XYZ file of C-alpha atoms in Angstrom:
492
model
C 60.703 63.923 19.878
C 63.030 66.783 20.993
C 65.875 64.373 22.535
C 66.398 62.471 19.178
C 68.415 64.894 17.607
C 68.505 66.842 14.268
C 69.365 63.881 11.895
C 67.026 61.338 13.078
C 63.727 63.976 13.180
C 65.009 64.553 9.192
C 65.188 60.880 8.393
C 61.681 60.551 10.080
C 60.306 63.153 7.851
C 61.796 61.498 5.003
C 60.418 58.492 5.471
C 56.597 60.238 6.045
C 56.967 62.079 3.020
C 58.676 59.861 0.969
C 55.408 58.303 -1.063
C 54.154 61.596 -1.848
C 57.728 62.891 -2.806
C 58.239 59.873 -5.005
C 54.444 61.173 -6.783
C 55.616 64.491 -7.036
C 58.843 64.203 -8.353
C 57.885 61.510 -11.312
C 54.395 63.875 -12.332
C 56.574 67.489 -12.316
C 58.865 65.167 -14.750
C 56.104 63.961 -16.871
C 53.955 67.540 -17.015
C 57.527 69.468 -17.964
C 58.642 67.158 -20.643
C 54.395 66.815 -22.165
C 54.540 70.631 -22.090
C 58.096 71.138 -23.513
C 56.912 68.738 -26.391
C 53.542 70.686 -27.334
C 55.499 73.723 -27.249
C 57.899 72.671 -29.297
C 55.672 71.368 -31.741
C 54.240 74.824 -32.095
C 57.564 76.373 -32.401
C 58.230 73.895 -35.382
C 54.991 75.140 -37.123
C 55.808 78.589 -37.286
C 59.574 79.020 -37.843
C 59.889 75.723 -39.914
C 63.391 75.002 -37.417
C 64.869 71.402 -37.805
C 63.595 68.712 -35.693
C 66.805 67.898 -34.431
C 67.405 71.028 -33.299
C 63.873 71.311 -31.174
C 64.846 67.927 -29.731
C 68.029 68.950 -28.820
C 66.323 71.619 -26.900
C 63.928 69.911 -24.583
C 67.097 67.430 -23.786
C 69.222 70.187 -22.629
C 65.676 71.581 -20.553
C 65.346 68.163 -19.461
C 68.816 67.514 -18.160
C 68.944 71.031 -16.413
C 65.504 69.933 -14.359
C 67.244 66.868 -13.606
C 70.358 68.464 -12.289
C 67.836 70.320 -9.495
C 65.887 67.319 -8.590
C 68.616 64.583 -8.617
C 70.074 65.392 -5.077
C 67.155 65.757 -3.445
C 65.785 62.438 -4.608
C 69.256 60.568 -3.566
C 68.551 62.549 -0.228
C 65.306 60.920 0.272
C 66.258 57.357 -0.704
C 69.105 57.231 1.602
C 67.538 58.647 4.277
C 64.804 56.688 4.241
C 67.191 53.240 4.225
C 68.761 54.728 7.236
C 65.279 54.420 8.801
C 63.614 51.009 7.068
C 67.063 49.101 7.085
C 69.498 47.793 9.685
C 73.067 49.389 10.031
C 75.481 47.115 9.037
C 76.847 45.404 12.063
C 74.205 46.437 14.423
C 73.360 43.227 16.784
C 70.178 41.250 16.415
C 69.878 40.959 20.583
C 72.096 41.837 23.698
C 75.264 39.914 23.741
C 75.784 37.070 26.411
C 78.807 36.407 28.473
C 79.304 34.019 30.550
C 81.515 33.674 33.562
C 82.787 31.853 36.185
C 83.247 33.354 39.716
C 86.688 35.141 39.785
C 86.758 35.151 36.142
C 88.479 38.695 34.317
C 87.672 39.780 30.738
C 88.314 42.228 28.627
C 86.149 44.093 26.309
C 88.136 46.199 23.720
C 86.663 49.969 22.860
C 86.852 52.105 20.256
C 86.969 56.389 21.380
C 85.401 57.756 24.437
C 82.600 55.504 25.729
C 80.197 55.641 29.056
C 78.916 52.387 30.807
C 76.909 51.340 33.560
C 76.553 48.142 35.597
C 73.174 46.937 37.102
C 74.151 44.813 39.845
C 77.649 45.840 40.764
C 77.684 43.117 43.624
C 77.851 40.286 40.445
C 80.162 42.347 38.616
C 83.255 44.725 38.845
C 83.854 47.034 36.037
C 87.088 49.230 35.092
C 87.438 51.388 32.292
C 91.302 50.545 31.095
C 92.961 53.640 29.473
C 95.623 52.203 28.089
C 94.539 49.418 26.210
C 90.942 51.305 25.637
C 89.094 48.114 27.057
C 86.510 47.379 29.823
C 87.482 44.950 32.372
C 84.962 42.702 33.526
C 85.470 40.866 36.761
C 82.981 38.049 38.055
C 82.688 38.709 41.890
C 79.699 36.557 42.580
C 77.112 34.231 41.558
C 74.317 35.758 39.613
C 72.943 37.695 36.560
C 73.247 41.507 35.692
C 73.816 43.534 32.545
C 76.214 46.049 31.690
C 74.977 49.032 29.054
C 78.098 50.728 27.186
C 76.890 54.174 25.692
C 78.927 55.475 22.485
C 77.543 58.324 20.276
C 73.702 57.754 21.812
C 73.605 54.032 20.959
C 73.607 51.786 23.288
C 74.747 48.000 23.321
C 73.553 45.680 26.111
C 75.368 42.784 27.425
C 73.882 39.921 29.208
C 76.562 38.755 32.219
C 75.533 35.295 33.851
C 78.137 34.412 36.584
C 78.420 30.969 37.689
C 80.601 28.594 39.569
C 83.719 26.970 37.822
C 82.739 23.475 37.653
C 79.619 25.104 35.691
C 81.418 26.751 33.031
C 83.147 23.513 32.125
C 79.579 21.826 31.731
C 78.210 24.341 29.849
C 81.476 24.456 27.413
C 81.045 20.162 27.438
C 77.300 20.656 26.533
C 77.868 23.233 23.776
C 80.335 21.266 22.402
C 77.801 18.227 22.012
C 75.957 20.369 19.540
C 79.045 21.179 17.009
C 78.101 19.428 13.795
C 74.707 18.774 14.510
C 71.159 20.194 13.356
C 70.178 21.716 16.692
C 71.066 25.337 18.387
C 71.792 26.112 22.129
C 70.826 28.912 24.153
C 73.500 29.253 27.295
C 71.293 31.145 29.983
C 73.636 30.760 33.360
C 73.581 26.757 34.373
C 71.352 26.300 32.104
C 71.102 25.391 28.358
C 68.163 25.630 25.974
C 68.091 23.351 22.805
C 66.215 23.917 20.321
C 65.290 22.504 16.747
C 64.761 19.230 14.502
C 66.579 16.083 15.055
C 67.106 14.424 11.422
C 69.938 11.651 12.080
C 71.327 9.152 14.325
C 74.302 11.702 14.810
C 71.790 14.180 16.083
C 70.114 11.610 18.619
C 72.680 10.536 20.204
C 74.486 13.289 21.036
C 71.096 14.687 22.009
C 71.463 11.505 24.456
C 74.664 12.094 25.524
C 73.654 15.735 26.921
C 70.348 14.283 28.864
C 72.872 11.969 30.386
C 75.561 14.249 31.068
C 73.791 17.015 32.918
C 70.182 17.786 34.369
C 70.217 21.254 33.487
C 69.810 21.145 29.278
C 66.205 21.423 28.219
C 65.081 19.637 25.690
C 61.419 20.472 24.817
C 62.021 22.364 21.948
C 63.365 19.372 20.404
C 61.436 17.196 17.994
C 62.036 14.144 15.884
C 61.850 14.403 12.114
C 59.329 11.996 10.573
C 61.672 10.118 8.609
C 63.824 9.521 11.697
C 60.971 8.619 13.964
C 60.658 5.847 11.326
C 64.289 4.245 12.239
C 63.813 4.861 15.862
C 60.575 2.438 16.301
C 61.942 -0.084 14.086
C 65.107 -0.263 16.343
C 63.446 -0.297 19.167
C 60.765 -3.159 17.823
C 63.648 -5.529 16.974
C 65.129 -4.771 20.932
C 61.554 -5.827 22.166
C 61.026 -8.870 19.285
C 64.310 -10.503 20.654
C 63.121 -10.342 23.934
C 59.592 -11.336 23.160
C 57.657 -8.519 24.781
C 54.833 -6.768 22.757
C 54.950 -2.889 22.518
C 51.968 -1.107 23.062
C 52.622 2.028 21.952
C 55.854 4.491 21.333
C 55.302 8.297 22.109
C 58.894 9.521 19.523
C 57.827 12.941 19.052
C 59.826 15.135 21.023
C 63.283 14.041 22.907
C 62.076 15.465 26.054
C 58.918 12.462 25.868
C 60.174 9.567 24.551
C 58.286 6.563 25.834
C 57.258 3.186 25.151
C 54.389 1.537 26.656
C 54.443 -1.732 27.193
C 52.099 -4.629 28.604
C 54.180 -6.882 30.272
C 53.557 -9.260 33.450
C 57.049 -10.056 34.738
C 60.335 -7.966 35.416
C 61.649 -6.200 32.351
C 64.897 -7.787 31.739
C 68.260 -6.045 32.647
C 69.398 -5.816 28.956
C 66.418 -4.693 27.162
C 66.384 -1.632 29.896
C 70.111 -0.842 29.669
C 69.391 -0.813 25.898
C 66.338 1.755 25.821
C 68.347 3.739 28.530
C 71.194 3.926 26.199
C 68.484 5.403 23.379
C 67.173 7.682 26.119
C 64.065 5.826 26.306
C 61.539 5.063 29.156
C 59.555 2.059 29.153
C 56.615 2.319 30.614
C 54.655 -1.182 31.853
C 50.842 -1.076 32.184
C 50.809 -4.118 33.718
C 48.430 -6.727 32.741
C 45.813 -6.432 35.529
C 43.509 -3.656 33.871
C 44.272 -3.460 29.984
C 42.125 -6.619 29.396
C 38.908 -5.347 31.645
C 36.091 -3.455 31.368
C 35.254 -0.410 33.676
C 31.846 1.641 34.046
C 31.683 5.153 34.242
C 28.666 6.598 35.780
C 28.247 10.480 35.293
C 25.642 12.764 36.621
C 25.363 16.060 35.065
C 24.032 18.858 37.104
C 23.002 22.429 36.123
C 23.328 25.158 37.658
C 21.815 28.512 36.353
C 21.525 32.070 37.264
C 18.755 34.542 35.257
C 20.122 37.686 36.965
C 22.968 38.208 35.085
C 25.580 37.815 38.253
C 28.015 35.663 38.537
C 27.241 31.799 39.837
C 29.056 32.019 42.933
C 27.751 28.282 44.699
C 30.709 25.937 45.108
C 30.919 22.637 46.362
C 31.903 22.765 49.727
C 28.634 24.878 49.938
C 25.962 21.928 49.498
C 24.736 19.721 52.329
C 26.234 16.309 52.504
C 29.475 15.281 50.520
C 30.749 15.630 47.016
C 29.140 11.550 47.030
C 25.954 12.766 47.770
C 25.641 15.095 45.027
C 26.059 11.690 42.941
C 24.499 8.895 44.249
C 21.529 10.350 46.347
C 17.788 10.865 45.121
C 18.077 13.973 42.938
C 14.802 15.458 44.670
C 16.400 14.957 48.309
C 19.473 17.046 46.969
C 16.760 19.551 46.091
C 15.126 19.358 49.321
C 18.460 19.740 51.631
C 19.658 22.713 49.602
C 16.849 24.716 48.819
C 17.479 27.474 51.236
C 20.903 27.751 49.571
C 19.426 28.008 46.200
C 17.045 30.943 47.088
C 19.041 32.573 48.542
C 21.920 32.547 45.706
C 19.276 33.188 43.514
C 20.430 29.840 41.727
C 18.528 27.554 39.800
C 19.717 23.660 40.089
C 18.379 21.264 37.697
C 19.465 17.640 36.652
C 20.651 17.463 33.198
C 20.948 13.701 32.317
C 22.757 10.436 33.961
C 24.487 8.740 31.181
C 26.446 5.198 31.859
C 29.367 4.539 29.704
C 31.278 1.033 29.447
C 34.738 1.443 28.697
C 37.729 -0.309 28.235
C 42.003 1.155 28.001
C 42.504 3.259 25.255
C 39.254 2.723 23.946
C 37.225 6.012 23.346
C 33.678 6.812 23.631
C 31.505 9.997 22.930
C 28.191 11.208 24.649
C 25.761 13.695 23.311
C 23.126 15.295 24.647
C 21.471 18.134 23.013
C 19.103 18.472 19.498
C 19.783 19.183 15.529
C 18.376 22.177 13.829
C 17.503 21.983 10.413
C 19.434 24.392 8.008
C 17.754 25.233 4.915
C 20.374 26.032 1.674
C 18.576 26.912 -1.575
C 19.931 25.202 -4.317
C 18.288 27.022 -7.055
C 14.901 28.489 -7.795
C 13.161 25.692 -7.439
C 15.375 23.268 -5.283
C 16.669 23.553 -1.637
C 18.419 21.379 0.392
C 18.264 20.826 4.434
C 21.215 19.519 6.920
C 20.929 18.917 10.215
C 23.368 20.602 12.979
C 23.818 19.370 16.491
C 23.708 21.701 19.294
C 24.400 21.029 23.008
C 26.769 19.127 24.857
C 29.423 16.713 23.318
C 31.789 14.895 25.867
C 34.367 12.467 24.430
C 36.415 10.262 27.295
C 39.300 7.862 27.014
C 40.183 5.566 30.198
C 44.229 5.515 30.208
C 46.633 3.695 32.580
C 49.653 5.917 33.867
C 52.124 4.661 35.864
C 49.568 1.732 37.721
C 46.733 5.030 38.092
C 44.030 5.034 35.704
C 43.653 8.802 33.892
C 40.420 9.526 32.043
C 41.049 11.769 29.505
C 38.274 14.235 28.302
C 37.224 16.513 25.691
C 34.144 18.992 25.790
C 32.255 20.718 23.091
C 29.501 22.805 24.031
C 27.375 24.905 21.615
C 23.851 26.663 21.713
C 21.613 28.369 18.900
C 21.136 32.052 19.414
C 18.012 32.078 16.109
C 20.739 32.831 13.412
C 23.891 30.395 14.126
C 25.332 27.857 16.094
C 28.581 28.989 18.706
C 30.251 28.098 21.496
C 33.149 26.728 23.098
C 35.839 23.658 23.481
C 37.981 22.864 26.345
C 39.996 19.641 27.301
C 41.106 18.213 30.447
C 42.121 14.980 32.572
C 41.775 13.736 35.960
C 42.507 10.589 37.946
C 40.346 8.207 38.938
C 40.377 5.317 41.540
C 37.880 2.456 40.535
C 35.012 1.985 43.195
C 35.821 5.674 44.448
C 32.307 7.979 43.681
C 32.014 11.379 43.749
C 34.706 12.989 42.005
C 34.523 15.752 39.725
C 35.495 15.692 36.327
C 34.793 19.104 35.283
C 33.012 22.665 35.701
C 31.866 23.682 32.472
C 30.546 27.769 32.174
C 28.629 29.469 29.580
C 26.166 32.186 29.025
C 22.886 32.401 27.449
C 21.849 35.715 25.882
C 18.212 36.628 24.954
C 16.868 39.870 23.616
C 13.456 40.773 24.672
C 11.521 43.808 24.772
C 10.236 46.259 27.974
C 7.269 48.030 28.426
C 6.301 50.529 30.771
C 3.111 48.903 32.257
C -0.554 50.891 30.683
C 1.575 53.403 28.508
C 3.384 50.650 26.518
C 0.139 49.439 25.695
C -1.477 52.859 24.208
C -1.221 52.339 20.228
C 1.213 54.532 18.698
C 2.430 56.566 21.418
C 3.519 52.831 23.360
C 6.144 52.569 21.390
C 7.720 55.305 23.342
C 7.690 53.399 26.076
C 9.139 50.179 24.828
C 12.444 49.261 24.581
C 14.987 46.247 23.447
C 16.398 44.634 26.478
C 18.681 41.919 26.868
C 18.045 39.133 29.605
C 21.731 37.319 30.450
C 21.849 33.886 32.288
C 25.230 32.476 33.784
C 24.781 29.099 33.767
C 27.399 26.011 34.516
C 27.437 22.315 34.031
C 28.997 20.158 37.096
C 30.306 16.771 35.464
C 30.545 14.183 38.230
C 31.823 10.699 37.837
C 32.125 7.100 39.511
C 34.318 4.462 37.952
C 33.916 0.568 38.617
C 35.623 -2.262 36.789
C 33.427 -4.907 35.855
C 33.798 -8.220 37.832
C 34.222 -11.376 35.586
């Protein structure tokens, strides 16, 4: 607190003290003037003196307080806008120059000034007497900062050297953004857009920068609703003229703009120049898998711990491979591991084996767990009971990506602890290759919490005095849920 100064300790006091000066200052004003009053009023009973003249009285009492007061209050309110407010001019962020290698500005000063450089092998600086400037000279690639000091405030600036050809892409890039909707954020080579495309102005010179240069990043930028709406029905007349059915169109963001599409033969030449034009990548499923049907066999293994340690067993520790664990007799698993088990102090137990048909983009949902009835009085004499699930929901949807089939899932898991139903949610994907068993699809860990109670054996049983030799006691188990799969496409 010492090295901020005189002045900014007093404007910090101000603004502690100013609630409690603001409650001072209007109660003295309120007490004086009630007790000027009642005194008046007794003066007026006994010497029978004009009303006027009484009132004129307390006014001149009033204004005299006033005069005291007045400066100190102005002192407090503008002190304590010096420390709530902004100073005019003061810079929301460090300023950012950018530079290309050999490159010489100046930056003009006003009185005596101290600076300092952090990489002086990026930059040169020279204080400039004469013109009361810094010069700035770009010596090599890179980033640094240079701090200039004046009167104990300092303002940063953010130096990004880079080569010439550089510059003149960055300037190009910028330019692409005049008139439009969208900000950029020049950081070296590279340019950050951000914001809400509304128009076919914005698009396309959004477009025009993806095309121009590699180094603009884009996935800040989404489409407004109203636009998205123009986009897909230009893009359904390119595909109608061409007679080729659209799948799907992903037109949320400009950084993800595809189109899936399930088409047999070559896309024509046109119809891709067109969507490459819109910044647009068509994606084909093909026509091999969106029409069949796949099984997904899943076995769901649990793993649990009652001493409160962390599961440590891992795949690579069973006997056998990651196949086995899937497609062999669940008591020969037990068998070939059960040193392992002991001596992890693990329990391994098979949870269920569901079998799922599925088909592209079609999602399905598996439950496995039990509904507890919740009781809700209505009134005095009615109640009313729902039912709540607890355990384990999986939901999976079979995708095609690029010719690879991606199953997408989603896992809720929750438990009843006697009073309420928690838990957790988590989300995930993984690829699969039909006919290939034995992968896994997820890991899933939770804990389960019990309180019991402890006694002391003989003396917790004396009546009375055993209750000295009780106590609560919580029993944790780490437990974790191995989801493994095998998917097969169903022959004709």
């Amino acid at each position: 607190m010492a090295n901020l100064g005189v002045v900014p300790l007093l404007r910090f006091a101000a603004f502690l003290l100013e609630p409690a000066f603001f409650a001072l200052f209007f109660l003295t004003i309120v007490v004086r003037f009630v007790h000027d009053a009642i005194k008046n009023l007794k003066f007026l009973n006994h010497s029978n003196a004009p009303v006027c003249q009484i009132m004129g009285k307390a006014v001149k009492m009033y204004c005299n307080f006033y005069r005291i007061w007045a400066p100190l209050f102005g002192f407090f309110i503008l002190n304590v806008q010096g420390v709530n407010g902004k100073e005019q001019g003061a810079p929301d962020g460090p300023q950012v120059l950018l530079l290309a290698k050999g490159e010489m500005q100046e930056i003009p000063l006003t009185g005596k000034v101290q600076y300092s450089v952090g990489n002086k092998e990026v930059l040169r600086v020279k204080y400039l007497s004469q013109n009361h400037s810094l010069a700035i000279k770009a010596q090599a690639l890179g980033q640094t900062e240079v701090v200039i000091w004046k009167n104990k405030k300092a303002k940063h600036i953010l130096c990004y050297v880079i080569s010439k050809k550089a510059q003149l892409q960055s300037a190009q890039m910028m330019d692409y953004l005049k008139d439009t909707s969208l900000r950029g954020d020049l950081k070296g080579e590279h340019i950050w857009v951000e914001g809400r495309v509304h128009d076919w102005n914005d698009f396309e010179r959004v477009v025009a920068m993806k095309n121009f240069s590699k180094n603009a990043s884009f996935k800040q930028v989404v489409l407004d609703s109203k636009f998205q709406s123009l986009l897909r029905t230009q893009i359904y007349e390119n595909f109608f003229q061409f007679s080729i059915n659209l799948n799907k169109c992903d037109l949320k963001r400009v950084s993800e703009l595809n189109c899936y599409i399930k088409h047999a033969g070559n896309i024509p030449v046109e119809l891709g120049q067109a969507m490459k034009e819109m910044g647009i990548k068509i994606i084909n499923l093909g026509d091999d898998d969106i029409d069949k049907n796949f099984k997904l066999k899943l076995r769901l293994i649990q793993f649990a711990r009652t001493d409160g340690q962390n599961l440590t067993v891992g795949v690579d520790h069973f006997q056998g491979k990651v196949d086995d664990l899937l497609n062999r007799p669940w008591k020969h698993i037990l068998s070939a591991n059960e040193s392992l088990l002991s001596e992890q102090n693990t329990e391994m137990s098979l949870l269920a084996e569901p079998l799922l048909q599925l088909s592209i983009g079609q999602p399905q949902e598996i439950r496995i767990g039990t509904e507890f009835p919740f009781i809700r009085q209505v009134n005095a004499q009615t109640s009313d009971t729902s039912w709540k699930f607890a355990g384990l929901i999986i939901k999976v949807t079979l995708e095609k990506i690029h010719q690879k089939l991606r199953l997408t899932f989603m896992t809720s898991h929750t438990q009843w602890d006697g009073q309420k139903i928690q838990g957790n949610e988590g989300q995930g994907s993984v690829f699969l290759r039909a006919g290939k068993s034995g992968e896994i699809l997820f890991q899933l860990p939770y804990e389960f919490k019990r309180k019991t109670v402890e006694r002391m054996p003989i003396l917790g049983s004396i009546p009375f005095l055993g209750r000295l030799f009780t106590g609560p006691n919580t029993e944790i188990t780490k437990n974790q849920i191995w989801a493994l799969a095998t998917l097969k496409r169903v022959e004709d």
